XYZ file of C-alpha atoms in Angstrom:
567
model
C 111.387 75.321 118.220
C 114.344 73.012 117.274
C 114.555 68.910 118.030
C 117.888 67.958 118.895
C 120.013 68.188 115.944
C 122.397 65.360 115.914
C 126.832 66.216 117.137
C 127.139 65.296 113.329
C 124.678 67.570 111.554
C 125.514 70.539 114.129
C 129.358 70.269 113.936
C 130.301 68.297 110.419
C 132.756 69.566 107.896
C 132.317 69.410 104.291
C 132.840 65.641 103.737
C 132.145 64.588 99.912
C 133.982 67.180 97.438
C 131.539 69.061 95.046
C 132.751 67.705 91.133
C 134.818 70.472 89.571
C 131.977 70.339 86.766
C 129.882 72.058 89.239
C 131.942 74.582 89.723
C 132.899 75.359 86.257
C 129.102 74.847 85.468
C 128.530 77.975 88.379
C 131.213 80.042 87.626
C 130.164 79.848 83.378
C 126.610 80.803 84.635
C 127.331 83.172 86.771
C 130.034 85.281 84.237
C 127.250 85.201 81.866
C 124.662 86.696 83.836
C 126.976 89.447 85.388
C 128.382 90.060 81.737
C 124.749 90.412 80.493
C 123.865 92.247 83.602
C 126.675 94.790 83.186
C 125.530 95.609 79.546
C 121.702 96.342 80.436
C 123.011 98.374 83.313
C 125.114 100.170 80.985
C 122.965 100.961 78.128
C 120.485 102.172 80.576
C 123.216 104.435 82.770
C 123.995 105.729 78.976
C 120.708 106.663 77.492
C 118.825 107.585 80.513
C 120.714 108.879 83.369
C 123.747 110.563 82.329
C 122.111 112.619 79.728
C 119.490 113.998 82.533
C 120.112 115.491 85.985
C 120.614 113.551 89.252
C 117.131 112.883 90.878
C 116.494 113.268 94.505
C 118.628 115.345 97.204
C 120.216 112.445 98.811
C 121.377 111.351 95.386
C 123.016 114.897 94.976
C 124.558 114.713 97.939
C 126.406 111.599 97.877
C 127.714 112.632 94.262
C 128.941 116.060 95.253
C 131.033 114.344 98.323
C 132.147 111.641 95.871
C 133.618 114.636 93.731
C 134.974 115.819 96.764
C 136.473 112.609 97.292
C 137.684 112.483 94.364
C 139.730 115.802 94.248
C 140.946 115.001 97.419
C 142.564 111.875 96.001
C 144.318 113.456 93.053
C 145.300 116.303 95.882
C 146.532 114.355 98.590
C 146.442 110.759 97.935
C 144.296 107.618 98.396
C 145.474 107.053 102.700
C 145.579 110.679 103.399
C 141.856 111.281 101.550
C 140.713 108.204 102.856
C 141.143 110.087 106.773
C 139.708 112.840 105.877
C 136.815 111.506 105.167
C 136.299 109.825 108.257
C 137.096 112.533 109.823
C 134.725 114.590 108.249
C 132.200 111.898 110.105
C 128.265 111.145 108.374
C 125.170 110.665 109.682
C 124.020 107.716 107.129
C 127.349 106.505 105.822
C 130.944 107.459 105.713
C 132.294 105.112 102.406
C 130.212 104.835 99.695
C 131.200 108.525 98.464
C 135.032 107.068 99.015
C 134.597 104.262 96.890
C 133.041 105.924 93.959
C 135.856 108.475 94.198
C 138.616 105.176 93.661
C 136.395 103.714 90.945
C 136.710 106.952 89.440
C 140.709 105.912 89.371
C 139.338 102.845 86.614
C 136.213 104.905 85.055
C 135.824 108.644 84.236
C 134.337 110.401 87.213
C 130.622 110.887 85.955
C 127.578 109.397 87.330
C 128.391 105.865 86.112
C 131.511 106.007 87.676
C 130.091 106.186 91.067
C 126.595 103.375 89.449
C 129.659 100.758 88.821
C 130.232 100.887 92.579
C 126.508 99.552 93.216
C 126.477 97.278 90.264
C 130.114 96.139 92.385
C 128.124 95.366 95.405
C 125.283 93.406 93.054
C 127.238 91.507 91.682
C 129.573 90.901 94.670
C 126.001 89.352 96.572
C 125.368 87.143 93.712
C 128.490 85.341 93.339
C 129.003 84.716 97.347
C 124.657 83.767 97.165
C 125.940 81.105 94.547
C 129.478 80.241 96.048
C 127.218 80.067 99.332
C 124.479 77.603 98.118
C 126.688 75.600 96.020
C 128.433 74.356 99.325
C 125.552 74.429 101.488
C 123.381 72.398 98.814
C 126.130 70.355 98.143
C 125.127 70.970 94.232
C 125.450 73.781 91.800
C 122.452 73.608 90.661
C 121.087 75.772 93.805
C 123.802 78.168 92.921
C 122.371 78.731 89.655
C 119.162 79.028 91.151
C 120.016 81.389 93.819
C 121.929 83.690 91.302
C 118.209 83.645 89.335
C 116.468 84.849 91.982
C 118.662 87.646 93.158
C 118.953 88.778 89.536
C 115.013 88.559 89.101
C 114.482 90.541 91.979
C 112.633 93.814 91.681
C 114.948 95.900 94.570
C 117.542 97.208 91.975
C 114.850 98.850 90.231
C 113.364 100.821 93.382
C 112.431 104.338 92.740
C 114.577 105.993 94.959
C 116.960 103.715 96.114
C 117.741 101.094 93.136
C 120.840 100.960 91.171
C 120.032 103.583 89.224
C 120.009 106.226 92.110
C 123.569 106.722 93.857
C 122.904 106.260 97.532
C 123.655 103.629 100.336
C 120.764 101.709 99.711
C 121.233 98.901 97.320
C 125.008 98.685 98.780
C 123.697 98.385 102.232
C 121.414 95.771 100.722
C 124.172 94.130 99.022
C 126.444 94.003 102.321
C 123.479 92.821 104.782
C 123.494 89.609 102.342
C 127.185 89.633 102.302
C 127.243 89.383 106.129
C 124.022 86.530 106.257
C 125.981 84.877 103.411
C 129.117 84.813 105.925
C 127.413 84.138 109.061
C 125.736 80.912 107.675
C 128.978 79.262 106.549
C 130.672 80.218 110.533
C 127.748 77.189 111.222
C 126.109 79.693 113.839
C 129.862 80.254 115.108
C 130.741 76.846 114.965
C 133.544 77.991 112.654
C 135.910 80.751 114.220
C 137.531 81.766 111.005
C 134.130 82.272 109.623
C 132.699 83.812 112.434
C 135.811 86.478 112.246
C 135.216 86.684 108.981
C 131.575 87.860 109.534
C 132.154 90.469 112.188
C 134.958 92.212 109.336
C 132.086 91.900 106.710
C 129.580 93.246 109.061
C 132.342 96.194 110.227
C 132.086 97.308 105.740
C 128.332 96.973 105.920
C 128.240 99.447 108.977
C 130.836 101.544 107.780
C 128.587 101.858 104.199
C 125.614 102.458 106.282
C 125.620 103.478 109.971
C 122.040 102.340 111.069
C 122.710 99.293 109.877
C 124.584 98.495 113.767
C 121.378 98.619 115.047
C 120.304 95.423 112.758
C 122.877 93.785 113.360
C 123.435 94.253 117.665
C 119.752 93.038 117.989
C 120.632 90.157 115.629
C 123.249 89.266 117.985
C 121.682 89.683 120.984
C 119.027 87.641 119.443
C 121.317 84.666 118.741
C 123.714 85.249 122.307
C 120.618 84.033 124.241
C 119.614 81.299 121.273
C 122.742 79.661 122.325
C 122.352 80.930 125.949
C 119.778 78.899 126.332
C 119.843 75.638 123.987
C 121.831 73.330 125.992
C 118.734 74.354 128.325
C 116.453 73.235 125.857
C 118.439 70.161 124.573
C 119.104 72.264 121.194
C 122.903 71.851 122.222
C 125.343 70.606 124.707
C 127.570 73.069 126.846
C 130.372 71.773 125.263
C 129.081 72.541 121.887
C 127.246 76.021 122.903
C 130.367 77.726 125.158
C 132.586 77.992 122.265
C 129.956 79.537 120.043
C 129.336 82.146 122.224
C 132.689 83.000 122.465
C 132.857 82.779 118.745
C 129.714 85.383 118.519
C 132.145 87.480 121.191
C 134.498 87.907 119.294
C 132.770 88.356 116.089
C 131.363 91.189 117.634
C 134.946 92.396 119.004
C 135.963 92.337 115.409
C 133.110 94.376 113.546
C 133.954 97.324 116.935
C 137.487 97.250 116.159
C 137.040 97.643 112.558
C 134.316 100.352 112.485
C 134.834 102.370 116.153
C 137.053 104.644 114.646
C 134.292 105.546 112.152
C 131.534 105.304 114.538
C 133.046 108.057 116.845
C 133.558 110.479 114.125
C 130.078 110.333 113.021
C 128.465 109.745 116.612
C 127.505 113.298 116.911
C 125.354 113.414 113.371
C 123.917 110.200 113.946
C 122.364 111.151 116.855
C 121.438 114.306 115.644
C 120.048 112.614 112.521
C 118.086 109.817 113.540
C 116.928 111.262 116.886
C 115.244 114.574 114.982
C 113.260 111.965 113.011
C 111.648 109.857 116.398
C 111.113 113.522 117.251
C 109.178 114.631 114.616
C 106.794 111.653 115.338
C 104.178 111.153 117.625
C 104.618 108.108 120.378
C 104.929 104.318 118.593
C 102.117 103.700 120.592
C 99.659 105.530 119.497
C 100.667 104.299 115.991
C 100.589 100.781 116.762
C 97.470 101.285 118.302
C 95.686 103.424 116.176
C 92.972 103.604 113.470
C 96.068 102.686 110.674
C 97.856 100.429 112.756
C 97.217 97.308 110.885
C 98.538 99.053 107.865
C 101.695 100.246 109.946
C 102.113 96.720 110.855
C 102.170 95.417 107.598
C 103.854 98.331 105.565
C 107.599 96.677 105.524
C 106.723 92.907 104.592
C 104.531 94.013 101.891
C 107.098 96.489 101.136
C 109.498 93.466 100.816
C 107.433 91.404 98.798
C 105.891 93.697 96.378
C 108.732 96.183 95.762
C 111.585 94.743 96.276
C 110.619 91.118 95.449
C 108.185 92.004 93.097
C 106.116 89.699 90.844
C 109.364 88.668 88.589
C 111.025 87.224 91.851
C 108.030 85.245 92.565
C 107.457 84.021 89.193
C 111.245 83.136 88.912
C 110.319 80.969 92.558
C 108.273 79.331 91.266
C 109.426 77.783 88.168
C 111.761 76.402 90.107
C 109.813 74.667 92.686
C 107.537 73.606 89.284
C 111.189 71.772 88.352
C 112.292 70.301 91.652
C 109.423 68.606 93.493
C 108.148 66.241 90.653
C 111.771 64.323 91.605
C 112.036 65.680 94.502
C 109.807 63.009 96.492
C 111.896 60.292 95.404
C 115.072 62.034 96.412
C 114.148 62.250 99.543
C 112.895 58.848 99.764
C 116.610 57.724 99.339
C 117.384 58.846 102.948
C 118.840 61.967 102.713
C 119.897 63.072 106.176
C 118.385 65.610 107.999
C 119.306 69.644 107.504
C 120.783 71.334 110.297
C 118.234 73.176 111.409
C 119.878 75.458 114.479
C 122.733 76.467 112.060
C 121.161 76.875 108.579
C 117.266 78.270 109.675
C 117.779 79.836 112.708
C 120.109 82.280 111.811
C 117.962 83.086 108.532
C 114.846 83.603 110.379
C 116.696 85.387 112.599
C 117.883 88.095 110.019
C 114.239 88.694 108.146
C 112.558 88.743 111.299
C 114.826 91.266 113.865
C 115.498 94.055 111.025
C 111.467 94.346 110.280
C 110.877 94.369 113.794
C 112.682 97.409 114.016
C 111.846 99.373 110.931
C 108.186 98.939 112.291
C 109.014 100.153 115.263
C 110.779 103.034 113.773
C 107.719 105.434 113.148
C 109.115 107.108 110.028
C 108.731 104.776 107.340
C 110.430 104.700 104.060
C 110.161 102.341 101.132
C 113.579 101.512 100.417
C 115.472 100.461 103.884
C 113.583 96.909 104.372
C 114.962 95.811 101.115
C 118.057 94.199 103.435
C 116.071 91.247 104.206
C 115.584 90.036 100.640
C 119.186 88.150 100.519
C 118.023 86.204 103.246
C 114.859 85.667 101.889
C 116.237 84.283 98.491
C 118.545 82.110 101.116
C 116.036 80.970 103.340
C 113.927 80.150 100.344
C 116.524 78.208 97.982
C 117.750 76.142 100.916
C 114.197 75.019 102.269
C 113.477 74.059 98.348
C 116.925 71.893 98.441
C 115.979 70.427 102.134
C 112.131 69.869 101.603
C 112.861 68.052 98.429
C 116.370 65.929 98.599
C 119.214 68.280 97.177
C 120.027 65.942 94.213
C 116.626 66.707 93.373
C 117.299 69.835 90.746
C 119.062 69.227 87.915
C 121.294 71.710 86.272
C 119.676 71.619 83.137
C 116.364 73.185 84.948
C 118.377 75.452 87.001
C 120.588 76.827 84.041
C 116.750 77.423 82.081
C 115.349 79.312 85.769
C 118.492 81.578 85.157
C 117.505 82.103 81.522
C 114.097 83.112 82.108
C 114.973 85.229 85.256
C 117.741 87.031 82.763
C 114.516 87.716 80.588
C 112.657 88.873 83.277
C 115.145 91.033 84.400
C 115.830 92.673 80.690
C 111.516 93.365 80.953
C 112.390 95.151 84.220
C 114.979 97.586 82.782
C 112.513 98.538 79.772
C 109.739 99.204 82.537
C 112.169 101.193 84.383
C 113.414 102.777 81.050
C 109.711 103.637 79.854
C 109.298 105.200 83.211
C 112.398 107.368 83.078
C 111.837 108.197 79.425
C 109.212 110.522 80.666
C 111.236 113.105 82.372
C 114.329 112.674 79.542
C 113.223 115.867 77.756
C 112.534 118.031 80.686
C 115.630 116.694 82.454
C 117.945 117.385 79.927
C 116.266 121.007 80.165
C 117.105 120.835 83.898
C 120.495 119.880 83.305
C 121.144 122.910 80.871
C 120.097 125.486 83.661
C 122.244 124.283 86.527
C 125.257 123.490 84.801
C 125.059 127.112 83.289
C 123.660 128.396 87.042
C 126.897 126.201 88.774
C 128.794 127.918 85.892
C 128.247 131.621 87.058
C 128.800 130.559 90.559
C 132.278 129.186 89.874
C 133.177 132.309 88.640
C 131.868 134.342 91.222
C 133.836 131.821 93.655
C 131.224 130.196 95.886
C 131.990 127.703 97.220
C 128.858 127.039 99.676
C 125.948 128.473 97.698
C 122.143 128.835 99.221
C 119.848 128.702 97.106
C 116.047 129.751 97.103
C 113.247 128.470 95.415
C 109.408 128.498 95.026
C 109.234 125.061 94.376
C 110.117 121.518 95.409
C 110.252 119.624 91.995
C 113.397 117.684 92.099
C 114.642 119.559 88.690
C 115.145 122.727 91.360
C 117.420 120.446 93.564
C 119.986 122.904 94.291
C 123.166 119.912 94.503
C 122.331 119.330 90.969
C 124.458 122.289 89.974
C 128.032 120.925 91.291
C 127.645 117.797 89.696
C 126.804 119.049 86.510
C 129.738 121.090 86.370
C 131.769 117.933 87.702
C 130.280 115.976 85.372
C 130.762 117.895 82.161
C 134.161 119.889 82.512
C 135.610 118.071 85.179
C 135.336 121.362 87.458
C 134.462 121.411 90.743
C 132.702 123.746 93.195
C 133.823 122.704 96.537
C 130.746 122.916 98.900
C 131.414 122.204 102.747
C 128.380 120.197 102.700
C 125.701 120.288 99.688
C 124.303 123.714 98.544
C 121.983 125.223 101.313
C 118.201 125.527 100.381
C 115.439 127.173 102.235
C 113.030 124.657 100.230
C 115.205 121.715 101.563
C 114.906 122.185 105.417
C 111.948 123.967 106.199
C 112.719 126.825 108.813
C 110.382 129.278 109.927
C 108.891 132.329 108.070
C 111.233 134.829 109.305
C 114.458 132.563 109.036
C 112.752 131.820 104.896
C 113.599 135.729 104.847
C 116.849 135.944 106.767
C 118.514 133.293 104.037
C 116.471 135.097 100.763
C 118.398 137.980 101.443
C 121.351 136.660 101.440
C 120.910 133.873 98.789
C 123.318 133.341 95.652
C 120.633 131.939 93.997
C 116.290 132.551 93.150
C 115.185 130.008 91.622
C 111.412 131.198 90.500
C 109.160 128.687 88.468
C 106.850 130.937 86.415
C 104.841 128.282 84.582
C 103.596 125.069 85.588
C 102.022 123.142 88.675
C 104.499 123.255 91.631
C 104.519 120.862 94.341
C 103.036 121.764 97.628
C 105.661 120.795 101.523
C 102.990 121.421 104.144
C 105.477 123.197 106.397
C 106.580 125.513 103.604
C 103.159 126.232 102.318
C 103.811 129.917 103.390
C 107.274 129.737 100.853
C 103.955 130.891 98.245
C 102.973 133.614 100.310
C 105.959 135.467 100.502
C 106.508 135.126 96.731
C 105.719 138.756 96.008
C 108.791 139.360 98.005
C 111.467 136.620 96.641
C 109.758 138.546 93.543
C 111.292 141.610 94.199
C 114.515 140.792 95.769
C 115.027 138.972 92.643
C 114.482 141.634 90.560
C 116.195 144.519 92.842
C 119.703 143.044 94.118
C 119.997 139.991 91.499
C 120.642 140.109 87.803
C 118.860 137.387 85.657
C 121.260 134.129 84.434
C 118.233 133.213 82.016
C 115.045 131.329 81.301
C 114.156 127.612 80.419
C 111.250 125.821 79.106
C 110.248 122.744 80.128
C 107.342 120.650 79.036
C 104.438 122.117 80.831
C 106.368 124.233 83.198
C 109.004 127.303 82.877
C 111.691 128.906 85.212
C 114.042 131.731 85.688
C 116.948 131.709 87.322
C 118.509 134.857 89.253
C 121.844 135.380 90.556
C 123.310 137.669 93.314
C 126.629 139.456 91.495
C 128.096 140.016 95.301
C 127.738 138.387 98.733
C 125.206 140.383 100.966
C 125.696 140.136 104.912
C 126.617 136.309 105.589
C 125.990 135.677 108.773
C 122.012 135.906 108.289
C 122.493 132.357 105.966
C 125.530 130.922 107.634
């Protein structure tokens, strides 16, 4: 794949200093965007999602064990909290909950309290993409352009999953560039502080989110036999490949040190987790080789480029290559020498191609996990625009009016978003009501694991929602083991549906209104005569709430019936 790269291009330091212009130049640029950034996020976080209830289960569930978090902090300190939680173990991710609790210390627990930490982790990728590209390009002008495409990209405004929506997702997205970022200045492991460096970064990014190991083993294996076998191929000499792969050793060493302890906690739940969902699929097989396997095949790179690219990122790319190749030509006509391709390409390839590999393979597909390629992408892309063309070739006038225009872009993305959102505003504000008055009663009544039951699936019902409203608006918390239980949430069988109605805290019924249809609940409507009447014989009514085009009533059980049934 590779010619032989030259001792010089594989192994060189940074010779010729970058002008402190270009840095000031990068760091101006970059302040300005995250300052302008920070304020759309803001507004947005102010007007549209505080005032409205968390969407989404997973959502609810990372906020109530933030608030957890949280009180643990102010109970028992920041070290001592920080244990517990790893302790407690996770089958997804064990610190994002942790780190929303300390930015909490700096900003009011609420829900843009725990938003500030993803916004963190944005704006963490885009000034190491610039820092990155700067020295790579050997100008700032590919900074500026790299920060431009990251903030014209369409994955912080995925619905679920952007940074609107407090999960792992955009962090993880945020670290997996963090850890490409790092791995391309070790030189492929050329550099050992770099390459120790890497392994800690890619020890966070696990720790944030746990499948994320899986990424980044076959990534290494990937690049172990790379080197394994380029002196073989005349890629490398030994003398040049031995100590990389004892670089890459020890990389690896570091990111096991770092993260074991973690890892073992949560060992049992990740298991559980992520081998219930190859489970509850039929053989990869006979989805690769079926009637839709073309459209299995191509799910996660059009999920990439559509979603979390989107049509601003691509616009944004190409203004930029409209700005650099009319000059480019005769840049490169000067002699520049040639890129290094082993270090530089290699390693980005490597990153876009492995993690897709696997999400295909991976039968349950989801829309928002593949968006860890795009820093790489916006990498691979920015440094194959400063080789192809001679790096002098984009001027920092162009690259400082790419940013503008992807700043623009990105202030039409948060009114689409916005104009989305402001469609559930009224209704959500509705839901918010009910469950902070529902969470209310149950505070009183001291319960601190309440299971809720419902004849519906409309994420307004969510049960979590009810602890963090309360968190949210007096600053009280119920204390749930693990988010409120929910026969609506898990689907169990008919008989078990029965077992935890009895013994529910909570009916949710929805009286008006379309309700959404789980195929392995569908008989959650037939027994609704019966939810019915144990509403109406052992509960007494908390109230009723209109919504546009639908209405509800909540119930609530006065005492605990026979727990082991729900338990």
């Amino acid at each position: 794949m590779f010619a032989r790269d030259s001792p010089v291009n594989l192994t060189r330091a940074i010779v010729a200093p970058i002008p402190r212009n270009d840095w000031t130049i990068l760091a101006a640029a970059t302040a300005v965007v995250l300052v302008v950034e920070w304020l759309l996020f803001a507004a947005s976080v102010r007007d549209y999602v505080l005032p409205t209830y968390p969407a989404h289960h997973d959502q609810t569930a990372y906020l109530i064990r933030a608030y957890q978090a949280d009180a643990a902090i102010r109970d028992h300190g920041a070290w001592a909290a920080f244990a517990q939680r790893i302790q407690r173990g996770s089958a997804t991710g064990s610190l994002l909950d942790y780190e929303a609790a300390l930015a909490f210390r700096l900003i009011a627990p609420s829900r843009l309290g725990a938003l500030s930490v993803l916004f963190a982790h944005y704006a963490a990728l885009q000034i190491a993409a610039g820092v990155a590209l700067t020295l790579l390009a050997r100008s700032s002008a590919y900074g500026i352009l790299g920060v431009a495409l990251i903030a014209a990209s369409g994955f912080p405004f995925v619905v679920p999953g952007g940074i609107f929506d407090f999960r792992i997702d955009t962090a993880a997205t945020c670290a997996f560039g963090l850890v490409v970022i790092a791995l391309l200045r070790s030189r492929l492991f050329a550099d050992i502080k770099w390459s120790i460096a890497t392994g800690a970064i890619a020890a966070y990014m696990v720790a944030l989110r746990h499948n994320t190991l899986v990424h980044w083993l076959a990534i290494g294996a990937v690049l172990f036999v790379s080197l394994l076998l380029a002196p073989a191929l005349g890629v490398l000499g030994r003398e040049q490949s031995a100590p990389r792969l004892r670089a890459l050793l020890i990389c690896f060493a570091v990111t096991f040190v770092l993260c074991g302890p973690l890892l073992w906690f949560s060992l049992d739940d990740f298991y559980a987790y992520y081998a219930g969902q190859f489970a509850q699929r039929g053989p990869i097989r006979d989805v690769l080789s079926g009637r839709d396997a073309l459209v299995h095949w191509l799910f996660y790179p059009y999920n990439v480029l559509v979603q979390h690219a989107g049509a601003t990122f691509f616009l944004t790319a190409a203004l930029a290559a409209s700005c650099i190749f009319p000059m480019g030509r005769q840049a490169a006509a000067r002699g520049a020498p040639p890129p290094p391709w082993l270090e530089r390409y290699w390693p980005l390839l490597v990153s876009i191609v492995v993690p897709i590999a696997i999400l295909t393979v991976h039968t349950v597909r989801s829309t928002v996990v593949a968006g860890i390629v795009l820093p790489s992408t916006v990498l691979l892309y920015v440094l194959a625009l400063a080789d192809l063309s001679g790096r002098p070739a984009l001027r920092t006038g162009a690259a400082l009016l790419v940013l503008a225009v992807a700043l623009a872009l990105q202030s039409w993305q948060h009114l689409q978003w916005r104009e989305l959102e402001s469609e559930k505003l009224a209704g959500g504000r509705v839901a918010f009501a009910m469950h902070y008055e529902i969470g209310r009663r149950l505070l009183e009544l001291g319960r601190a694991e309440p299971v809720y039951v419902s004849n519906t699936l409309e994420d307004a019902f969510e049960p979590g929602i009810a602890a963090t409203a309360l968190f949210e608006r007096d600053r009280a918390l119920i204390r749930p083991r693990s988010p409120a239980r929910a026969a609506q949430i898990f689907p169990v069988a008919p008989q078990r549906y029965r077992e935890i109605l009895r013994t529910a805290d909570v009916v949710l019924l929805q009286t008006e209104g379309d309700r959404i249809r789980y195929p392995l609940v569908e008989y959650a409507d037939s027994i609704g005569d019966e939810i019915l009447a144990e509403a109406g014989a052992a509960m007494k009514p908390v109230g009723s709430w209109r919504f546009s085009g639908a209405a509800a009533t909540a119930y609530l059980r006065p005492k605990r019936a026979s727990q082991g049934a729900a338990r």
